[in-house]
Tab-separated table of C-alpha atoms and ligand atoms in Angstrom:
chain	number	residue	atom	x	y	z
A	12	MET	CA	0.000	0.000	0.000
A	13	GLN	CA	1.490	3.339	-1.064
A	14	LYS	CA	1.539	5.742	1.897
A	15	THR	CA	0.685	9.382	1.127
A	16	VAL	CA	0.789	12.171	3.698
A	17	LEU	CA	-0.349	15.802	3.622
A	18	ILE	CA	1.560	17.964	6.092
A	19	THR	CA	0.034	21.412	6.436
A	20	GLY	CA	2.496	24.279	6.936
A	21	SER	CA	5.544	22.228	5.977
A	22	SER	CA	7.716	24.851	4.287
A	23	ARG	CA	9.529	25.468	7.594
A	24	GLY	CA	10.021	24.360	11.185
A	25	ILE	CA	8.301	21.268	12.589
A	26	GLY	CA	6.358	20.698	9.353
A	27	ALA	CA	9.498	20.673	7.190
A	28	ALA	CA	11.282	18.259	9.563
A	29	THR	CA	8.207	16.005	9.460
A	30	ALA	CA	8.140	16.121	5.649
A	31	ARG	CA	11.820	15.071	5.444
A	32	LEU	CA	11.355	12.193	7.895
A	33	ALA	CA	8.118	11.038	6.224
A	34	ALA	CA	9.842	10.934	2.824
A	35	HIS	CA	12.733	9.001	4.376
A	36	GLN	CA	10.199	6.480	5.735
A	37	GLY	CA	8.673	5.945	2.274
A	38	TYR	CA	5.683	8.302	2.289
A	39	ARG	CA	4.775	10.359	-0.752
A	40	VAL	CA	4.653	13.821	0.780
A	41	VAL	CA	2.463	16.831	0.031
A	42	VAL	CA	4.307	19.926	1.250
A	43	ASN	CA	1.785	22.710	1.914
A	44	TYR	CA	2.704	26.335	2.551
A	45	LEU	CA	0.996	29.723	2.857
A	46	VAL	CA	3.412	32.299	1.338
A	47	ASN	CA	6.950	30.907	1.496
A	48	GLN	CA	7.078	29.275	-1.942
A	49	GLN	CA	10.864	29.277	-2.192
A	50	ALA	CA	11.373	27.325	1.037
A	51	ALA	CA	8.668	24.828	0.033
A	52	LEU	CA	10.162	24.322	-3.450
A	53	GLU	CA	13.669	23.854	-2.035
A	54	LEU	CA	12.371	21.227	0.404
A	55	VAL	CA	10.483	19.363	-2.332
A	56	ASP	CA	13.569	19.455	-4.615
A	57	ASP	CA	15.751	18.166	-1.818
A	58	ILE	CA	13.365	15.271	-1.050
A	59	ASN	CA	13.045	14.320	-4.728
A	60	ARG	CA	16.846	14.557	-5.316
A	61	ASN	CA	17.383	12.153	-2.425
A	62	GLY	CA	15.110	9.460	-3.880
A	63	GLY	CA	11.863	10.472	-2.159
A	64	LYS	CA	8.619	11.684	-3.727
A	65	ALA	CA	7.159	15.068	-2.805
A	66	ILE	CA	4.921	17.672	-4.369
A	67	CYS	CA	4.312	21.232	-3.282
A	68	GLN	CA	0.844	22.834	-2.884
A	69	GLN	CA	0.110	26.406	-1.802
A	70	ALA	CA	-3.120	26.737	0.191
A	71	ASP	CA	-4.350	28.842	3.082
A	72	VAL	CA	-5.655	25.996	5.222
A	73	SER	CA	-7.876	28.379	7.191
A	74	SER	CA	-9.870	28.975	3.970
A	75	GLU	CA	-12.588	26.426	3.135
A	76	SER	CA	-12.264	26.892	-0.634
A	77	ASP	CA	-8.457	26.538	-0.510
A	78	VAL	CA	-8.720	23.333	1.538
A	79	ILE	CA	-11.293	21.813	-0.824
A	80	THR	CA	-9.072	22.634	-3.822
A	81	LEU	CA	-6.009	21.258	-1.991
A	82	PHE	CA	-7.674	17.886	-1.325
A	83	GLN	CA	-9.084	17.688	-4.869
A	84	THR	CA	-5.594	18.324	-6.268
A	85	ILE	CA	-4.168	15.531	-4.100
A	86	ASP	CA	-6.988	13.168	-5.254
A	87	ARG	CA	-6.038	13.882	-8.879
A	88	GLN	CA	-2.247	13.854	-8.575
A	89	LEU	CA	-1.564	11.191	-5.923
A	90	GLY	CA	-4.751	9.214	-5.272
A	91	PRO	CA	-5.880	8.175	-1.772
A	92	LEU	CA	-4.446	10.146	1.137
A	93	THR	CA	-3.464	7.751	3.950
A	94	ALA	CA	-2.141	10.260	6.481
A	95	LEU	CA	-2.707	13.880	7.499
A	96	VAL	CA	-0.626	16.068	9.801
A	97	ASN	CA	-2.415	19.264	10.867
A	98	ASN	CA	0.699	21.271	11.629
A	99	ALA	CA	0.063	24.784	10.245
A	100	GLY	CA	-0.269	27.284	13.046
A	101	ILE	CA	0.500	30.832	14.088
A	102	LEU	CA	0.948	32.916	17.180
A	103	GLU	CA	0.935	36.684	17.517
A	104	HIS	CA	2.874	39.175	19.615
A	105	GLN	CA	3.066	38.591	23.339
A	106	MET	CA	0.529	40.650	25.310
A	107	ARG	CA	-2.085	40.429	28.030
A	108	VAL	CA	-5.693	39.515	27.209
A	109	GLU	CA	-7.040	43.030	27.859
A	110	GLN	CA	-4.794	44.326	25.040
A	111	MET	CA	-5.979	41.798	22.439
A	112	SER	CA	-8.287	42.662	19.518
A	113	VAL	CA	-11.099	40.600	18.026
A	114	ASP	CA	-9.237	40.659	14.670
A	115	ARG	CA	-6.295	38.952	16.339
A	116	TRP	CA	-8.514	36.299	17.971
A	117	GLN	CA	-10.151	35.627	14.608
A	118	ARG	CA	-6.739	35.192	12.930
A	119	VAL	CA	-5.454	32.883	15.678
A	120	LEU	CA	-8.617	30.784	15.858
A	121	THR	CA	-9.110	30.409	12.103
A	122	SER	CA	-5.409	29.638	11.494
A	123	ASN	CA	-5.029	27.148	14.358
A	124	VAL	CA	-8.512	25.683	14.879
A	125	ILE	CA	-10.719	26.034	11.784
A	126	SER	CA	-7.782	24.882	9.603
A	127	CYS	CA	-7.565	21.649	11.608
A	128	PHE	CA	-11.350	21.092	11.522
A	129	LEU	CA	-11.463	21.699	7.746
A	130	CYS	CA	-8.576	19.376	6.882
A	131	CYS	CA	-9.938	16.660	9.211
A	132	ARG	CA	-13.362	16.946	7.580
A	133	GLU	CA	-11.925	16.522	4.075
A	134	ALA	CA	-9.600	13.694	5.161
A	135	VAL	CA	-12.284	11.739	7.080
A	136	SER	CA	-14.729	11.932	4.183
A	137	ARG	CA	-12.087	10.264	1.997
A	138	MET	CA	-10.476	7.838	4.509
A	139	SER	CA	-13.566	6.472	6.297
A	140	MET	CA	-14.181	2.801	5.582
A	141	LYS	CA	-17.897	3.486	6.140
A	142	ARG	CA	-17.697	5.790	3.113
A	143	GLY	CA	-15.696	3.431	0.875
A	144	GLY	CA	-12.245	4.670	1.933
A	145	ILE	CA	-9.247	2.617	3.018
A	146	GLY	CA	-8.750	4.179	6.448
A	147	GLY	CA	-5.917	6.414	7.581
A	148	SER	CA	-4.174	8.206	10.376
A	149	ILE	CA	-4.317	11.842	11.497
A	150	VAL	CA	-1.935	13.685	13.824
A	151	ASN	CA	-2.791	17.166	15.067
A	152	VAL	CA	-0.006	19.450	16.272
A	153	SER	CA	-1.194	20.984	19.533
A	154	SER	CA	1.075	22.497	22.197
A	155	VAL	CA	2.111	22.185	25.837
A	156	ALA	CA	0.490	25.653	25.964
A	157	ALA	CA	-2.908	23.884	25.996
A	158	ARG	CA	-1.934	22.673	29.496
A	159	THR	CA	-0.067	25.749	30.761
A	160	GLY	CA	-2.274	28.526	29.286
A	161	SER	CA	0.627	30.872	28.281
A	162	PRO	CA	-0.297	33.687	30.709
A	163	GLY	CA	1.063	37.120	29.806
A	164	GLU	CA	2.174	35.879	26.383
A	165	TYR	CA	-0.630	34.415	24.288
A	166	VAL	CA	-3.574	32.988	26.165
A	167	ASP	CA	-5.505	33.040	22.864
A	168	TYR	CA	-2.941	30.748	21.229
A	169	ALA	CA	-3.059	28.383	24.226
A	170	ALA	CA	-6.861	28.318	24.036
A	171	SER	CA	-6.725	27.516	20.320
A	172	LYS	CA	-4.568	24.486	21.135
A	173	GLY	CA	-7.020	23.486	23.877
A	174	ALA	CA	-9.681	23.402	21.162
A	175	VAL	CA	-7.428	21.201	19.018
A	176	ASP	CA	-7.045	18.794	21.965
A	177	ALA	CA	-10.820	18.496	22.539
A	178	PHE	CA	-11.404	18.048	18.799
A	179	THR	CA	-8.736	15.323	18.675
A	180	LEU	CA	-10.410	13.395	21.508
A	181	GLY	CA	-13.913	13.662	20.068
A	182	LEU	CA	-13.007	12.926	16.467
A	183	ALA	CA	-10.851	9.971	17.510
A	184	LYS	CA	-13.890	8.345	19.171
A	185	GLU	CA	-16.227	9.312	16.319
A	186	VAL	CA	-14.166	7.555	13.637
A	187	ALA	CA	-12.471	4.817	15.708
A	188	ASP	CA	-14.465	2.017	14.035
A	189	GLU	CA	-14.036	3.480	10.545
A	190	GLY	CA	-10.326	2.650	10.154
A	191	ILE	CA	-9.103	6.124	11.147
A	192	ARG	CA	-6.861	6.922	14.125
A	193	VAL	CA	-6.628	10.516	15.393
A	194	ASN	CA	-3.884	11.563	17.811
A	195	ALA	CA	-1.922	14.687	18.696
A	196	VAL	CA	1.524	15.838	19.735
A	197	ARG	CA	2.033	18.656	22.221
A	198	PRO	CA	5.461	20.251	21.664
A	199	GLY	CA	6.943	22.573	24.271
A	200	PHE	CA	9.645	25.117	23.425
A	201	ILE	CA	11.016	24.086	20.025
A	202	TYR	CA	13.662	25.983	18.035
A	203	THR	CA	11.723	27.376	15.033
A	204	ASP	CA	10.808	30.743	13.479
A	205	ILE	CA	7.434	30.836	15.266
A	206	HIS	CA	8.949	32.658	18.257
A	207	ALA	CA	10.129	35.514	16.007
A	208	SER	CA	6.545	35.976	14.834
A	209	GLY	CA	5.607	36.298	18.512
A	210	GLY	CA	8.133	39.159	18.757
A	211	GLU	CA	10.925	37.244	20.545
A	212	PRO	CA	13.245	35.212	18.272
A	213	ASN	CA	15.361	34.019	21.225
A	214	ARG	CA	12.416	33.015	23.429
A	215	VAL	CA	13.489	29.371	23.754
A	216	ASP	CA	16.929	30.338	25.074
A	217	ARG	CA	15.372	32.817	27.539
A	218	LEU	CA	13.076	30.131	28.940
A	219	LYS	CA	15.188	26.986	28.692
A	220	ASP	CA	16.483	27.069	32.287
A	221	GLY	CA	12.885	26.580	33.452
A	222	ILE	CA	12.586	23.349	31.457
A	223	PRO	CA	13.460	20.238	33.514
A	224	MET	CA	15.823	19.071	30.733
A	225	LYS	CA	17.325	22.610	30.593
A	226	ARG	CA	17.125	22.795	26.792
A	227	GLY	CA	14.704	23.521	23.970
A	228	GLY	CA	13.581	20.790	21.582
A	229	THR	CA	14.345	20.332	17.914
A	230	PRO	CA	11.814	20.043	15.070
A	231	LYS	CA	13.246	16.592	14.326
A	232	GLU	CA	12.411	15.349	17.838
A	233	VAL	CA	8.783	16.366	17.263
A	234	ALA	CA	8.797	14.819	13.779
A	235	HIS	CA	9.803	11.415	15.188
A	236	ALA	CA	6.779	11.404	17.530
A	237	ILE	CA	4.446	12.446	14.699
A	238	LEU	CA	5.739	9.708	12.410
A	239	TRP	CA	5.388	7.103	15.163
A	240	LEU	CA	1.749	8.087	15.779
A	241	LEU	CA	1.065	7.908	12.030
A	242	SER	CA	2.678	4.479	11.724
A	243	ASP	CA	1.253	0.986	12.155
A	244	GLU	CA	3.429	0.668	15.274
A	245	ALA	CA	0.795	2.901	16.925
A	246	SER	CA	-2.064	0.760	15.604
A	247	TYR	CA	-3.965	0.583	18.950
A	248	CYS	CA	-3.425	4.230	19.742
A	249	THR	CA	-6.170	6.774	19.170
A	250	GLY	CA	-7.316	9.886	21.013
A	251	THR	CA	-3.916	10.125	22.716
A	252	PHE	CA	-1.285	12.826	23.139
A	253	ILE	CA	2.499	12.739	23.140
A	254	ASP	CA	3.972	15.648	25.091
A	255	LEU	CA	7.390	16.802	23.872
A	256	GLY	CA	8.217	19.368	26.497
A	257	GLY	CA	11.501	18.177	28.004
A	258	GLY	CA	9.622	17.328	31.213
A	259	ARG	CA	7.598	20.531	31.281
B	308	NAP	P1	6.808	28.029	11.945
B	308	NAP	O1	8.256	27.703	11.915
B	308	NAP	O2	6.383	29.445	12.177
B	308	NAP	O3	6.155	27.495	10.589
B	308	NAP	C1	4.769	27.677	10.389
B	308	NAP	C2	4.364	26.962	9.127
B	308	NAP	O4	2.944	27.050	8.991
B	308	NAP	C3	4.958	27.563	7.866
B	308	NAP	O5	5.218	26.505	6.967
B	308	NAP	C4	3.830	28.456	7.345
B	308	NAP	O6	3.876	28.656	5.934
B	308	NAP	C5	2.637	27.587	7.709
B	308	NAP	N1	1.341	28.285	7.814
B	308	NAP	C6	0.956	29.225	8.713
B	308	NAP	N2	-0.326	29.567	8.491
B	308	NAP	C7	-0.753	28.818	7.436
B	308	NAP	C8	-1.977	28.727	6.730
B	308	NAP	N3	-3.043	29.472	7.061
B	308	NAP	N4	-2.046	27.870	5.694
B	308	NAP	C9	-0.991	27.112	5.340
B	308	NAP	N5	0.193	27.142	5.971
B	308	NAP	C10	0.298	28.002	7.013
B	308	NAP	O7	6.047	27.155	13.055
B	308	NAP	P2	6.494	25.863	13.907
B	308	NAP	O8	7.129	26.343	15.149
B	308	NAP	O9	7.165	24.862	13.039
B	308	NAP	O10	5.044	25.343	14.343
B	308	NAP	C11	4.369	24.295	13.710
B	308	NAP	C12	3.218	23.880	14.608
B	308	NAP	O11	3.736	23.502	15.876
B	308	NAP	C13	2.215	24.994	14.892
B	308	NAP	O12	0.900	24.463	14.929
B	308	NAP	C14	2.620	25.483	16.272
B	308	NAP	O13	1.549	26.072	16.967
B	308	NAP	C15	3.060	24.177	16.898
B	308	NAP	N6	3.945	24.356	18.047
B	308	NAP	C16	5.167	24.928	17.916
B	308	NAP	C17	5.984	25.079	19.039
B	308	NAP	C18	7.354	25.715	18.971
B	308	NAP	O14	7.939	25.980	20.038
B	308	NAP	N7	7.909	25.954	17.794
B	308	NAP	C19	5.524	24.637	20.285
B	308	NAP	C20	4.277	24.057	20.366
B	308	NAP	C21	3.499	23.918	19.246
B	308	NAP	P3	4.808	29.827	5.258
B	308	NAP	O15	6.242	29.354	5.405
B	308	NAP	O16	4.361	29.881	3.853
B	308	NAP	O17	4.536	31.077	6.037
């Protein structure tokens, strides 16, 4: 059975590391990005030059029409999708709740929550054995923030990941007897560009002494957990979470 995975937001960071590892493990990989075409194309070239198979698809996964087009393109170009990683996500500048605008909350919630709901909906309608599909596996990328709440930094972001956790639990039970497993990873402080978009590029180094392991994590460490949850080795695992927080 040919394994095919869509990884949303895989031009950079955790998504890109997951795309590389998935290709190495024999998946055909759909690299999705929002604006950073050059990084996505370089990643796809690199995977294909090293004997893997990857294609690149721009789509804003918080937009229903973009997500529908994305899945239709995959149907046409690669056939049945067997795995989905809902990785795309954003955070905004650190501030207290009383300073936050509704526009910001809408951006955070549509980018982190609606995107996950939309991609799960399209994937389940194709994978479900009750609907003629061949089953599949979904991993949502949540955050340790769903447990800690990120006070003084981005409570809205933490709440969006709390929504992803509840959705993961409910969907996992809803489709458990349809050949689909749904799990999530909850990374802690990982070295990627996301902290710069929150206004503090060196955030992980500032906070690392408070982590029991006294270091930040790497995108590759998160990718290994995602790939394990996707794999048949996790065949009895659904509605579960792997925390990658260095003990936090
Ligand atoms: P990152 O380095 O900032 O990369 C974000 C990726 O998401 C990029 O590929 C970006 O595409 C894409 N993206 C953003 N919005 C999108 C949209 N609407 N449609 C399609 N693609 C979109 O982030 P990261 O740190 O790797 O984070 C990945 C996931 O891990 C996120 O869900 C994040 O919340 C979660 N996480 C990260 C950490 C951490 O410490 N890094 C901790 C916990 C959880 P472009 O390149 O085109 O902009």
